[in-house]
């Protein structure tokens, strides 16, 4: 079973799929699955660009809209997590994950799915200490501040991940786990990125919560992106190893894609929900805060923590509710497709609640806590015109990791997003 891993996507789906086709032809293989490690940029129409936190010169439609409209179909099943440059209006609709286009699946703010016998988990976003203990209070329409804070990792998502007890094969993140650089060739990393020196010396590069997840879950593989550099490491645990790989952004001349071979299993190569994860979601949904602050969550190893883990009864409830754990192919367009001739603000807002999210919550037996206060808007879908061609990535600077506005209090070094200049 061949799995392709891609770093920062930045909306370059056409180029990624063309690269996969080239590899398949050159090596006479079939790639079964593509994993993308964030900055996916699922931009459906010009309106979505308003909810994407990037400098104005980078607000380009790119190529995702062709897959959303049905003009094109992803040639390989694609699973992705969110980064810090996303169309927040769209991903907000699916906090528990879902199809953003046929054959393209978003894992959610945090999630765990199965494919071909592999358990694949992930956390979206990046770490910022000033937002970590907040509730998920953001909702459309986003302002300049909330379109950034919406993609900041929260304690609640890390808490859910810590409750996983069964082995995980693959874990995805956008940000790096703090300290992972100590397990690889750090000298080579510093030759590529010399301005990492201070943060590496102080062990403050990356996300501390992801370091905790790495130590607790001990996945066989961990893939990520964000820092725009390829870096490999092997993290030794007491009884196992995690093979870590970070990849670059999708532009020519960069190490943005890697293909790995995994043993085949008797399990079908299809996307399936994970019963343990769904049981955890059901048990913890009442703890989710959707206002400014998240109440304290139970500490790992305590009785209060353990009671939220999946058990025989909760797993049985999930299996009975779902009957079939295959993820249904129930993609629904919730906003108009891209119209090249329309004004930027002409597209109506998306539906208040995504039907996929509603259906998943209904099956799990929970309420959808992520709701818009505005009424749902319906629309008649229409065929998309020929898409606007994306600008040539060779001619623009795609290093988007620019400084965010920080709150008044000074933040530690690991809270900044590294800025890289130059073009390919």
mmCIF file of C-alpha atoms in Angstrom:
data_model
loop_
_atom_site.group_PDB
_atom_site.id
_atom_site.type_symbol
_atom_site.label_atom_id
_atom_site.label_comp_id
_atom_site.label_asym_id
_atom_site.label_seq_id
_atom_site.Cartn_x
_atom_site.Cartn_y
_atom_site.Cartn_z
ATOM 1 C CA UNK A 1 0.000 0.000 0.000
ATOM 2 C CA UNK A 2 1.562 3.280 -1.155
ATOM 3 C CA UNK A 3 0.797 6.493 0.739
ATOM 4 C CA UNK A 4 1.928 9.942 -0.384
ATOM 5 C CA UNK A 5 2.612 12.594 2.248
ATOM 6 C CA UNK A 6 2.576 16.262 1.296
ATOM 7 C CA UNK A 7 3.691 19.299 3.342
ATOM 8 C CA UNK A 8 2.050 22.730 2.984
ATOM 9 C CA UNK A 9 -0.460 22.594 0.130
ATOM 10 C CA UNK A 10 -1.254 26.324 -0.328
ATOM 11 C CA UNK A 11 -4.080 25.442 -2.703
ATOM 12 C CA UNK A 12 -1.826 23.776 -5.297
ATOM 13 C CA UNK A 13 -3.955 20.663 -5.792
ATOM 14 C CA UNK A 14 -3.405 20.446 -9.545
ATOM 15 C CA UNK A 15 0.366 20.446 -9.104
ATOM 16 C CA UNK A 16 0.245 17.874 -6.288
ATOM 17 C CA UNK A 17 -1.923 15.464 -8.269
ATOM 18 C CA UNK A 18 0.257 15.943 -11.356
ATOM 19 C CA UNK A 19 3.303 15.046 -9.257
ATOM 20 C CA UNK A 20 1.577 11.927 -7.990
ATOM 21 C CA UNK A 21 0.675 10.895 -11.543
ATOM 22 C CA UNK A 22 4.307 11.360 -12.588
ATOM 23 C CA UNK A 23 5.544 9.182 -9.704
ATOM 24 C CA UNK A 24 2.983 6.492 -10.478
ATOM 25 C CA UNK A 25 4.029 6.416 -14.126
ATOM 26 C CA UNK A 26 7.763 6.488 -13.440
ATOM 27 C CA UNK A 27 7.734 3.755 -10.794
ATOM 28 C CA UNK A 28 4.774 1.704 -12.079
ATOM 29 C CA UNK A 29 2.908 1.943 -8.764
ATOM 30 C CA UNK A 30 -0.550 3.012 -7.634
ATOM 31 C CA UNK A 31 -0.741 5.523 -4.793
ATOM 32 C CA UNK A 32 -3.665 4.597 -2.569
ATOM 33 C CA UNK A 33 -3.860 7.622 -0.290
ATOM 34 C CA UNK A 34 -2.606 11.219 -0.072
ATOM 35 C CA UNK A 35 -2.070 12.875 3.324
ATOM 36 C CA UNK A 36 -1.718 16.693 3.374
ATOM 37 C CA UNK A 37 -0.260 18.385 6.450
ATOM 38 C CA UNK A 38 -2.062 21.709 6.436
ATOM 39 C CA UNK A 39 -2.403 25.100 4.752
ATOM 40 C CA UNK A 40 -4.715 23.223 2.418
ATOM 41 C CA UNK A 41 -6.752 26.322 1.477
ATOM 42 C CA UNK A 42 -10.128 24.833 0.575
ATOM 43 C CA UNK A 43 -11.372 28.041 -1.040
ATOM 44 C CA UNK A 44 -14.763 27.511 -2.686
ATOM 45 C CA UNK A 45 -15.379 30.996 -4.058
ATOM 46 C CA UNK A 46 -14.160 34.580 -3.817
ATOM 47 C CA UNK A 47 -16.095 35.108 -0.583
ATOM 48 C CA UNK A 48 -14.011 32.436 1.179
ATOM 49 C CA UNK A 49 -10.862 34.441 0.511
ATOM 50 C CA UNK A 50 -12.116 37.016 3.018
ATOM 51 C CA UNK A 51 -11.859 34.442 5.822
ATOM 52 C CA UNK A 52 -8.318 33.324 4.950
ATOM 53 C CA UNK A 53 -5.563 34.878 7.046
ATOM 54 C CA UNK A 54 -2.915 35.746 4.479
ATOM 55 C CA UNK A 55 -1.524 39.044 3.167
ATOM 56 C CA UNK A 56 -3.723 40.462 0.367
ATOM 57 C CA UNK A 57 -1.236 39.560 -2.366
ATOM 58 C CA UNK A 58 -1.678 35.856 -1.513
ATOM 59 C CA UNK A 59 -5.487 35.858 -1.683
ATOM 60 C CA UNK A 60 -5.612 33.833 -4.877
ATOM 61 C CA UNK A 61 -8.253 31.282 -5.824
ATOM 62 C CA UNK A 62 -5.689 28.602 -6.728
ATOM 63 C CA UNK A 63 -7.225 25.274 -7.827
ATOM 64 C CA UNK A 64 -9.383 23.757 -5.050
ATOM 65 C CA UNK A 65 -12.574 25.331 -6.396
ATOM 66 C CA UNK A 66 -12.388 23.068 -9.454
ATOM 67 C CA UNK A 67 -12.688 20.009 -7.201
ATOM 68 C CA UNK A 68 -15.431 21.604 -5.110
ATOM 69 C CA UNK A 69 -17.521 22.437 -8.170
ATOM 70 C CA UNK A 70 -17.113 19.006 -9.762
ATOM 71 C CA UNK A 71 -15.130 20.321 -12.726
ATOM 72 C CA UNK A 72 -12.391 17.941 -11.569
ATOM 73 C CA UNK A 73 -12.266 14.980 -9.182
ATOM 74 C CA UNK A 74 -9.362 14.115 -6.909
ATOM 75 C CA UNK A 75 -7.655 11.087 -8.543
ATOM 76 C CA UNK A 76 -6.609 9.682 -5.165
ATOM 77 C CA UNK A 77 -8.360 9.702 -1.792
ATOM 78 C CA UNK A 78 -7.022 12.773 0.007
ATOM 79 C CA UNK A 79 -7.058 13.356 3.770
ATOM 80 C CA UNK A 80 -5.888 16.672 5.195
ATOM 81 C CA UNK A 81 -5.624 18.649 8.398
ATOM 82 C CA UNK A 82 -5.913 22.410 8.746
ATOM 83 C CA UNK A 83 -2.971 24.768 9.094
ATOM 84 C CA UNK A 84 -2.803 28.491 9.765
ATOM 85 C CA UNK A 85 -3.704 29.672 6.264
ATOM 86 C CA UNK A 86 -7.140 28.198 5.631
ATOM 87 C CA UNK A 87 -10.560 29.245 4.381
ATOM 88 C CA UNK A 88 -11.938 29.462 7.913
ATOM 89 C CA UNK A 89 -15.541 29.980 6.776
ATOM 90 C CA UNK A 90 -15.562 26.517 5.234
ATOM 91 C CA UNK A 91 -13.594 24.427 7.719
ATOM 92 C CA UNK A 92 -15.600 25.962 10.572
ATOM 93 C CA UNK A 93 -18.635 24.062 9.266
ATOM 94 C CA UNK A 94 -16.970 20.688 9.913
ATOM 95 C CA UNK A 95 -15.229 20.681 13.322
ATOM 96 C CA UNK A 96 -15.557 16.880 13.421
ATOM 97 C CA UNK A 97 -14.372 16.469 9.841
ATOM 98 C CA UNK A 98 -16.065 15.751 6.544
ATOM 99 C CA UNK A 99 -15.811 15.863 2.768
ATOM 100 C CA UNK A 100 -14.816 19.308 1.469
ATOM 101 C CA UNK A 101 -15.120 17.958 -2.075
ATOM 102 C CA UNK A 102 -15.663 14.477 -3.523
ATOM 103 C CA UNK A 103 -12.728 12.249 -2.491
ATOM 104 C CA UNK A 104 -11.137 15.014 -0.339
ATOM 105 C CA UNK A 105 -11.654 14.593 3.401
ATOM 106 C CA UNK A 106 -10.923 17.044 6.221
ATOM 107 C CA UNK A 107 -10.035 15.273 9.470
ATOM 108 C CA UNK A 108 -11.487 18.074 11.634
ATOM 109 C CA UNK A 109 -10.086 20.221 14.430
ATOM 110 C CA UNK A 110 -8.844 16.901 15.776
ATOM 111 C CA UNK A 111 -9.783 13.468 14.546
ATOM 112 C CA UNK A 112 -9.035 9.816 13.952
ATOM 113 C CA UNK A 113 -10.054 7.662 10.992
ATOM 114 C CA UNK A 114 -9.147 4.279 9.511
ATOM 115 C CA UNK A 115 -7.921 3.381 6.047
ATOM 116 C CA UNK A 116 -6.716 -0.008 4.852
ATOM 117 C CA UNK A 117 -6.069 -1.202 8.395
ATOM 118 C CA UNK A 118 -4.176 1.972 9.416
ATOM 119 C CA UNK A 119 -5.367 4.308 12.176
ATOM 120 C CA UNK A 120 -4.695 7.884 11.092
ATOM 121 C CA UNK A 121 -5.105 10.720 13.577
ATOM 122 C CA UNK A 122 -4.379 14.410 13.492
ATOM 123 C CA UNK A 123 -4.693 17.884 14.985
ATOM 124 C CA UNK A 124 -5.322 20.992 12.889
ATOM 125 C CA UNK A 125 -3.840 24.446 13.409
ATOM 126 C CA UNK A 126 -0.839 25.860 15.219
ATOM 127 C CA UNK A 127 -0.028 26.523 18.874
ATOM 128 C CA UNK A 128 -0.389 29.951 20.464
ATOM 129 C CA UNK A 129 -0.256 30.044 24.250
ATOM 130 C CA UNK A 130 -2.610 33.034 24.567
ATOM 131 C CA UNK A 131 -5.450 31.100 22.902
ATOM 132 C CA UNK A 132 -4.692 27.568 24.120
ATOM 133 C CA UNK A 133 -7.034 27.602 27.136
ATOM 134 C CA UNK A 134 -9.902 29.385 25.390
ATOM 135 C CA UNK A 135 -13.136 27.849 24.241
ATOM 136 C CA UNK A 136 -13.978 27.552 20.571
ATOM 137 C CA UNK A 137 -15.849 30.854 20.557
ATOM 138 C CA UNK A 138 -15.177 31.960 16.984
ATOM 139 C CA UNK A 139 -17.955 31.862 14.380
ATOM 140 C CA UNK A 140 -18.609 33.520 11.039
ATOM 141 C CA UNK A 141 -18.477 36.288 10.109
ATOM 142 C CA UNK A 142 -14.837 36.366 11.214
ATOM 143 C CA UNK A 143 -13.032 39.604 11.913
ATOM 144 C CA UNK A 144 -9.315 40.213 11.530
ATOM 145 C CA UNK A 145 -8.620 38.689 14.951
ATOM 146 C CA UNK A 146 -10.939 35.659 14.963
ATOM 147 C CA UNK A 147 -9.917 34.527 11.473
ATOM 148 C CA UNK A 148 -6.511 33.942 13.111
ATOM 149 C CA UNK A 149 -7.537 32.597 16.505
ATOM 150 C CA UNK A 150 -9.918 30.037 14.949
ATOM 151 C CA UNK A 151 -6.950 27.958 13.769
ATOM 152 C CA UNK A 152 -5.094 28.028 17.102
ATOM 153 C CA UNK A 153 -4.929 24.648 18.852
ATOM 154 C CA UNK A 154 -7.044 24.395 22.015
ATOM 155 C CA UNK A 155 -6.547 22.392 25.187
ATOM 156 C CA UNK A 156 -9.866 20.645 24.526
ATOM 157 C CA UNK A 157 -8.596 19.049 21.302
ATOM 158 C CA UNK A 158 -5.383 17.892 22.957
ATOM 159 C CA UNK A 159 -7.416 16.492 25.862
ATOM 160 C CA UNK A 160 -9.468 14.412 23.440
ATOM 161 C CA UNK A 161 -6.332 13.068 21.760
ATOM 162 C CA UNK A 162 -4.818 12.098 25.098
ATOM 163 C CA UNK A 163 -7.851 9.896 25.765
ATOM 164 C CA UNK A 164 -6.917 7.580 22.875
ATOM 165 C CA UNK A 165 -5.613 4.311 24.287
ATOM 166 C CA UNK A 166 -5.311 2.000 21.263
ATOM 167 C CA UNK A 167 -2.174 2.156 19.047
ATOM 168 C CA UNK A 168 -2.020 4.749 16.266
ATOM 169 C CA UNK A 169 -0.149 4.187 13.017
ATOM 170 C CA UNK A 170 0.018 7.736 11.648
ATOM 171 C CA UNK A 171 -0.435 11.136 13.237
ATOM 172 C CA UNK A 172 -0.641 14.428 11.323
ATOM 173 C CA UNK A 173 -0.035 17.952 12.548
ATOM 174 C CA UNK A 174 0.760 21.271 10.920
ATOM 175 C CA UNK A 175 2.955 22.594 13.709
ATOM 176 C CA UNK A 176 5.965 20.544 14.877
ATOM 177 C CA UNK A 177 6.030 18.801 18.251
ATOM 178 C CA UNK A 178 8.436 20.737 20.449
ATOM 179 C CA UNK A 179 11.825 19.053 20.838
ATOM 180 C CA UNK A 180 11.520 16.665 17.891
ATOM 181 C CA UNK A 181 14.566 18.317 16.280
ATOM 182 C CA UNK A 182 16.762 16.798 19.008
ATOM 183 C CA UNK A 183 16.049 13.360 17.494
ATOM 184 C CA UNK A 184 17.362 14.118 14.006
ATOM 185 C CA UNK A 185 20.260 15.851 12.294
ATOM 186 C CA UNK A 186 19.922 19.247 13.919
ATOM 187 C CA UNK A 187 23.122 20.556 12.316
ATOM 188 C CA UNK A 188 21.697 19.918 8.856
ATOM 189 C CA UNK A 189 18.437 21.599 9.901
ATOM 190 C CA UNK A 190 20.343 24.688 11.036
ATOM 191 C CA UNK A 191 22.257 24.837 7.778
ATOM 192 C CA UNK A 192 18.915 25.114 6.003
ATOM 193 C CA UNK A 193 17.255 27.344 8.606
ATOM 194 C CA UNK A 194 19.959 29.159 10.598
ATOM 195 C CA UNK A 195 17.441 31.467 12.274
ATOM 196 C CA UNK A 196 16.054 28.445 14.182
ATOM 197 C CA UNK A 197 19.232 28.497 16.283
ATOM 198 C CA UNK A 198 17.951 30.442 19.324
ATOM 199 C CA UNK A 199 14.673 28.539 19.562
ATOM 200 C CA UNK A 200 16.394 25.169 19.249
ATOM 201 C CA UNK A 201 18.942 26.083 21.916
ATOM 202 C CA UNK A 202 16.128 27.072 24.274
ATOM 203 C CA UNK A 203 13.996 24.076 23.199
ATOM 204 C CA UNK A 204 11.144 26.385 22.282
ATOM 205 C CA UNK A 205 10.683 25.616 18.588
ATOM 206 C CA UNK A 206 7.366 23.899 17.983
ATOM 207 C CA UNK A 207 4.303 23.154 20.107
ATOM 208 C CA UNK A 208 4.531 21.853 23.674
ATOM 209 C CA UNK A 209 1.019 20.247 23.528
ATOM 210 C CA UNK A 210 2.065 18.238 20.467
ATOM 211 C CA UNK A 211 5.175 17.091 22.323
ATOM 212 C CA UNK A 212 2.821 15.717 24.980
ATOM 213 C CA UNK A 213 0.746 13.913 22.350
ATOM 214 C CA UNK A 214 3.872 12.411 20.786
ATOM 215 C CA UNK A 215 5.037 11.078 24.171
ATOM 216 C CA UNK A 216 1.613 9.683 25.089
ATOM 217 C CA UNK A 217 0.343 8.175 21.824
ATOM 218 C CA UNK A 218 3.722 7.052 20.411
ATOM 219 C CA UNK A 219 2.426 6.749 16.829
ATOM 220 C CA UNK A 220 4.507 4.728 14.397
ATOM 221 C CA UNK A 221 4.720 7.744 12.056
ATOM 222 C CA UNK A 222 4.281 11.486 12.554
ATOM 223 C CA UNK A 223 4.035 13.832 9.557
ATOM 224 C CA UNK A 224 3.889 17.630 9.599
ATOM 225 C CA UNK A 225 4.784 20.833 7.711
ATOM 226 C CA UNK A 226 4.555 24.555 8.626
ATOM 227 C CA UNK A 227 8.272 25.425 8.895
ATOM 228 C CA UNK A 228 8.906 24.948 5.159
ATOM 229 C CA UNK A 229 11.775 22.496 5.398
ATOM 230 C CA UNK A 230 12.225 18.745 5.023
ATOM 231 C CA UNK A 231 13.422 17.147 8.251
ATOM 232 C CA UNK A 232 13.453 13.520 9.392
ATOM 233 C CA UNK A 233 13.952 12.083 12.875
ATOM 234 C CA UNK A 234 13.450 8.896 14.860
ATOM 235 C CA UNK A 235 11.993 9.365 18.333
ATOM 236 C CA UNK A 236 12.735 6.420 20.622
ATOM 237 C CA UNK A 237 10.194 5.551 23.286
ATOM 238 C CA UNK A 238 10.633 2.958 25.999
ATOM 239 C CA UNK A 239 9.020 0.243 23.898
ATOM 240 C CA UNK A 240 8.668 1.630 20.388
ATOM 241 C CA UNK A 241 9.756 4.250 17.849
ATOM 242 C CA UNK A 242 8.101 7.129 16.043
ATOM 243 C CA UNK A 243 9.414 7.946 12.584
ATOM 244 C CA UNK A 244 9.003 11.702 12.138
ATOM 245 C CA UNK A 245 8.977 13.550 8.812
ATOM 246 C CA UNK A 246 8.363 17.228 8.087
ATOM 247 C CA UNK A 247 7.992 18.410 4.498
ATOM 248 C CA UNK A 248 8.201 21.684 2.603
ATOM 249 C CA UNK A 249 5.619 23.712 0.689
ATOM 250 C CA UNK A 250 4.389 22.783 -2.774
ATOM 251 C CA UNK A 251 6.560 24.711 -5.210
ATOM 252 C CA UNK A 252 9.191 23.463 -7.681
ATOM 253 C CA UNK A 253 12.571 22.656 -6.223
ATOM 254 C CA UNK A 254 11.223 22.014 -2.730
ATOM 255 C CA UNK A 255 10.897 18.669 -0.922
ATOM 256 C CA UNK A 256 7.123 18.802 -0.600
ATOM 257 C CA UNK A 257 6.088 15.188 -1.255
ATOM 258 C CA UNK A 258 7.227 11.750 -0.079
ATOM 259 C CA UNK A 259 5.814 8.318 -0.912
ATOM 260 C CA UNK A 260 6.029 5.531 1.669
ATOM 261 C CA UNK A 261 5.142 1.864 1.313
ATOM 262 C CA UNK A 262 3.056 0.198 4.046
ATOM 263 C CA UNK A 263 2.217 -3.509 4.334
ATOM 264 C CA UNK A 264 -1.096 -4.517 2.830
ATOM 265 C CA UNK A 265 -3.730 -5.791 5.209
ATOM 266 C CA UNK A 266 -6.995 -7.687 4.927
ATOM 267 C CA UNK A 267 -8.869 -4.450 5.568
ATOM 268 C CA UNK A 268 -10.437 -2.786 2.504
ATOM 269 C CA UNK A 269 -8.838 0.401 1.235
ATOM 270 C CA UNK A 270 -11.742 2.624 2.168
ATOM 271 C CA UNK A 271 -12.224 5.451 4.648
ATOM 272 C CA UNK A 272 -13.859 4.416 7.914
ATOM 273 C CA UNK A 273 -14.750 6.164 11.137
ATOM 274 C CA UNK A 274 -12.880 5.034 14.243
ATOM 275 C CA UNK A 275 -15.186 3.709 16.961
ATOM 276 C CA UNK A 276 -12.844 4.640 19.820
ATOM 277 C CA UNK A 277 -12.607 8.219 18.608
ATOM 278 C CA UNK A 278 -16.373 8.560 18.177
ATOM 279 C CA UNK A 279 -16.872 7.215 21.705
ATOM 280 C CA UNK A 280 -14.420 9.825 23.005
ATOM 281 C CA UNK A 281 -16.207 12.589 21.085
ATOM 282 C CA UNK A 282 -19.539 11.527 22.560
ATOM 283 C CA UNK A 283 -18.192 11.289 26.118
ATOM 284 C CA UNK A 284 -16.463 14.684 26.025
ATOM 285 C CA UNK A 285 -18.814 16.880 24.003
ATOM 286 C CA UNK A 286 -20.439 18.267 27.156
ATOM 287 C CA UNK A 287 -17.022 19.595 28.234
ATOM 288 C CA UNK A 288 -16.592 21.736 25.121
ATOM 289 C CA UNK A 289 -16.812 25.466 25.780
ATOM 290 C CA UNK A 290 -18.034 27.685 22.964
ATOM 291 C CA UNK A 291 -17.446 30.945 24.812
ATOM 292 C CA UNK A 292 -14.251 32.793 25.594
ATOM 293 C CA UNK A 293 -12.764 30.457 28.211
ATOM 294 C CA UNK A 294 -12.552 26.687 28.514
ATOM 295 C CA UNK A 295 -13.092 25.400 32.073
ATOM 296 C CA UNK A 296 -10.282 23.234 33.409
ATOM 297 C CA UNK A 297 -10.224 19.723 31.999
ATOM 298 C CA UNK A 298 -9.331 16.558 33.974
ATOM 299 C CA UNK A 299 -5.624 15.843 34.275
ATOM 300 C CA UNK A 300 -4.125 12.799 32.614
ATOM 301 C CA UNK A 301 -3.976 9.755 34.907
ATOM 302 C CA UNK A 302 -6.733 10.855 37.280
ATOM 303 C CA UNK A 303 -10.023 9.033 37.817
ATOM 304 C CA UNK A 304 -11.864 11.997 36.303
ATOM 305 C CA UNK A 305 -9.703 11.689 33.185
ATOM 306 C CA UNK A 306 -10.104 7.926 32.876
ATOM 307 C CA UNK A 307 -13.898 8.052 32.931
ATOM 308 C CA UNK A 308 -13.897 9.829 29.572
ATOM 309 C CA UNK A 309 -11.918 7.100 27.830
ATOM 310 C CA UNK A 310 -13.727 4.633 25.601
ATOM 311 C CA UNK A 311 -14.825 1.379 27.243
ATOM 312 C CA UNK A 312 -16.654 -1.730 26.139
ATOM 313 C CA UNK A 313 -20.077 -0.202 26.689
ATOM 314 C CA UNK A 314 -19.350 3.076 24.895
ATOM 315 C CA UNK A 315 -17.794 1.254 21.936
ATOM 316 C CA UNK A 316 -20.846 -0.982 21.692
ATOM 317 C CA UNK A 317 -23.124 2.076 21.676
ATOM 318 C CA UNK A 318 -21.201 3.569 18.771
ATOM 319 C CA UNK A 319 -21.193 0.343 16.780
ATOM 320 C CA UNK A 320 -24.930 -0.080 17.285
ATOM 321 C CA UNK A 321 -25.633 3.529 16.316
ATOM 322 C CA UNK A 322 -23.551 3.394 13.148
ATOM 323 C CA UNK A 323 -23.919 -0.244 12.102
ATOM 324 C CA UNK A 324 -21.530 0.510 9.243
ATOM 325 C CA UNK A 325 -18.432 2.590 10.074
ATOM 326 C CA UNK A 326 -17.633 3.400 6.451
ATOM 327 C CA UNK A 327 -17.619 7.167 5.957
ATOM 328 C CA UNK A 328 -20.604 7.840 3.675
ATOM 329 C CA UNK A 329 -19.932 9.710 0.449
ATOM 330 C CA UNK A 330 -22.329 12.467 1.452
ATOM 331 C CA UNK A 331 -20.558 15.595 0.259
ATOM 332 C CA UNK A 332 -22.942 18.529 -0.101
ATOM 333 C CA UNK A 333 -22.020 21.926 -1.540
ATOM 334 C CA UNK A 334 -22.905 24.517 1.100
ATOM 335 C CA UNK A 335 -21.885 27.630 -0.823
ATOM 336 C CA UNK A 336 -21.952 28.708 -4.452
ATOM 337 C CA UNK A 337 -19.151 27.593 -6.728
ATOM 338 C CA UNK A 338 -16.566 30.099 -7.915
ATOM 339 C CA UNK A 339 -17.798 32.601 -10.472
ATOM 340 C CA UNK A 340 -14.869 34.327 -12.124
ATOM 341 C CA UNK A 341 -17.052 37.211 -13.275
ATOM 342 C CA UNK A 342 -18.609 37.923 -9.857
ATOM 343 C CA UNK A 343 -17.482 40.627 -7.439
ATOM 344 C CA UNK A 344 -15.521 39.513 -4.393
ATOM 345 C CA UNK A 345 -18.443 40.089 -2.020
ATOM 346 C CA UNK A 346 -21.228 38.809 -4.279
ATOM 347 C CA UNK A 347 -21.395 35.214 -3.010
ATOM 348 C CA UNK A 348 -23.940 34.657 -0.213
ATOM 349 C CA UNK A 349 -22.736 33.135 3.063
ATOM 350 C CA UNK A 350 -22.615 29.378 3.397
ATOM 351 C CA UNK A 351 -25.244 27.341 5.178
ATOM 352 C CA UNK A 352 -25.306 27.872 8.949
ATOM 353 C CA UNK A 353 -24.744 24.168 9.594
ATOM 354 C CA UNK A 354 -23.142 21.624 7.299
ATOM 355 C CA UNK A 355 -25.432 18.609 6.655
ATOM 356 C CA UNK A 356 -22.483 16.239 7.100
ATOM 357 C CA UNK A 357 -21.833 17.619 10.583
ATOM 358 C CA UNK A 358 -25.501 17.404 11.510
ATOM 359 C CA UNK A 359 -25.719 13.798 10.353
ATOM 360 C CA UNK A 360 -22.543 12.765 12.167
ATOM 361 C CA UNK A 361 -23.680 14.446 15.393
ATOM 362 C CA UNK A 362 -27.075 12.743 15.096
ATOM 363 C CA UNK A 363 -25.480 9.307 14.759
ATOM 364 C CA UNK A 364 -23.071 9.888 17.637
ATOM 365 C CA UNK A 365 -25.920 11.207 19.766
ATOM 366 C CA UNK A 366 -24.628 14.727 20.457
ATOM 367 C CA UNK A 367 -25.681 18.269 19.662
ATOM 368 C CA UNK A 368 -23.761 20.300 17.122
ATOM 369 C CA UNK A 369 -22.260 22.924 19.432
ATOM 370 C CA UNK A 370 -20.726 24.875 16.559
ATOM 371 C CA UNK A 371 -23.591 27.001 15.328
ATOM 372 C CA UNK A 372 -23.970 30.297 13.582
ATOM 373 C CA UNK A 373 -26.383 32.779 15.055
ATOM 374 C CA UNK A 374 -27.579 33.809 11.616
ATOM 375 C CA UNK A 375 -30.258 31.950 9.683
ATOM 376 C CA UNK A 376 -29.232 29.396 7.089
ATOM 377 C CA UNK A 377 -29.065 30.635 3.529
ATOM 378 C CA UNK A 378 -30.089 28.323 0.715
ATOM 379 C CA UNK A 379 -29.094 28.701 -2.900
ATOM 380 C CA UNK A 380 -29.461 27.031 -6.226
ATOM 381 C CA UNK A 381 -26.178 25.452 -7.278
ATOM 382 C CA UNK A 382 -24.947 26.158 -10.771
ATOM 383 C CA UNK A 383 -22.205 24.824 -12.965
ATOM 384 C CA UNK A 384 -18.860 26.504 -12.564
ATOM 385 C CA UNK A 385 -17.221 28.284 -15.458
ATOM 386 C CA UNK A 386 -13.673 27.519 -16.421
ATOM 387 C CA UNK A 387 -11.604 28.266 -13.331
ATOM 388 C CA UNK A 388 -9.348 31.263 -12.952
ATOM 389 C CA UNK A 389 -5.814 30.097 -13.507
ATOM 390 C CA UNK A 390 -3.672 30.388 -10.391
ATOM 391 C CA UNK A 391 -0.577 32.588 -10.608
ATOM 392 C CA UNK A 392 2.710 30.935 -11.416
ATOM 393 C CA UNK A 393 4.252 29.866 -8.075
ATOM 394 C CA UNK A 394 7.682 30.382 -9.621
ATOM 395 C CA UNK A 395 6.996 34.102 -9.872
ATOM 396 C CA UNK A 396 5.706 34.883 -6.400
ATOM 397 C CA UNK A 397 6.900 34.402 -2.871
ATOM 398 C CA UNK A 398 4.881 31.669 -1.196
ATOM 399 C CA UNK A 399 6.555 31.922 2.210
ATOM 400 C CA UNK A 400 3.450 32.800 4.160
ATOM 401 C CA UNK A 401 4.631 32.256 7.737
ATOM 402 C CA UNK A 402 4.445 35.925 8.663
ATOM 403 C CA UNK A 403 4.199 37.370 12.157
ATOM 404 C CA UNK A 404 0.706 37.593 13.592
ATOM 405 C CA UNK A 405 -0.490 40.437 15.713
ATOM 406 C CA UNK A 406 0.247 39.461 19.300
ATOM 407 C CA UNK A 407 -1.796 40.397 22.380
ATOM 408 C CA UNK A 408 -0.362 43.039 24.727
ATOM 409 C CA UNK A 409 1.452 40.488 26.868
ATOM 410 C CA UNK A 410 4.817 39.341 25.547
ATOM 411 C CA UNK A 411 4.705 35.784 24.258
ATOM 412 C CA UNK A 412 7.471 33.192 24.576
ATOM 413 C CA UNK A 413 9.591 32.516 21.494
ATOM 414 C CA UNK A 414 7.810 29.324 20.533
ATOM 415 C CA UNK A 415 4.623 31.307 19.941
ATOM 416 C CA UNK A 416 5.827 33.138 16.885
ATOM 417 C CA UNK A 417 5.323 31.956 13.346
ATOM 418 C CA UNK A 418 8.672 31.918 11.589
ATOM 419 C CA UNK A 419 9.053 34.245 8.637
ATOM 420 C CA UNK A 420 11.028 33.208 5.590
ATOM 421 C CA UNK A 421 11.774 35.454 2.633
ATOM 422 C CA UNK A 422 12.790 34.781 -0.936
ATOM 423 C CA UNK A 423 11.182 33.072 -3.895
ATOM 424 C CA UNK A 424 11.705 29.923 -5.865
#
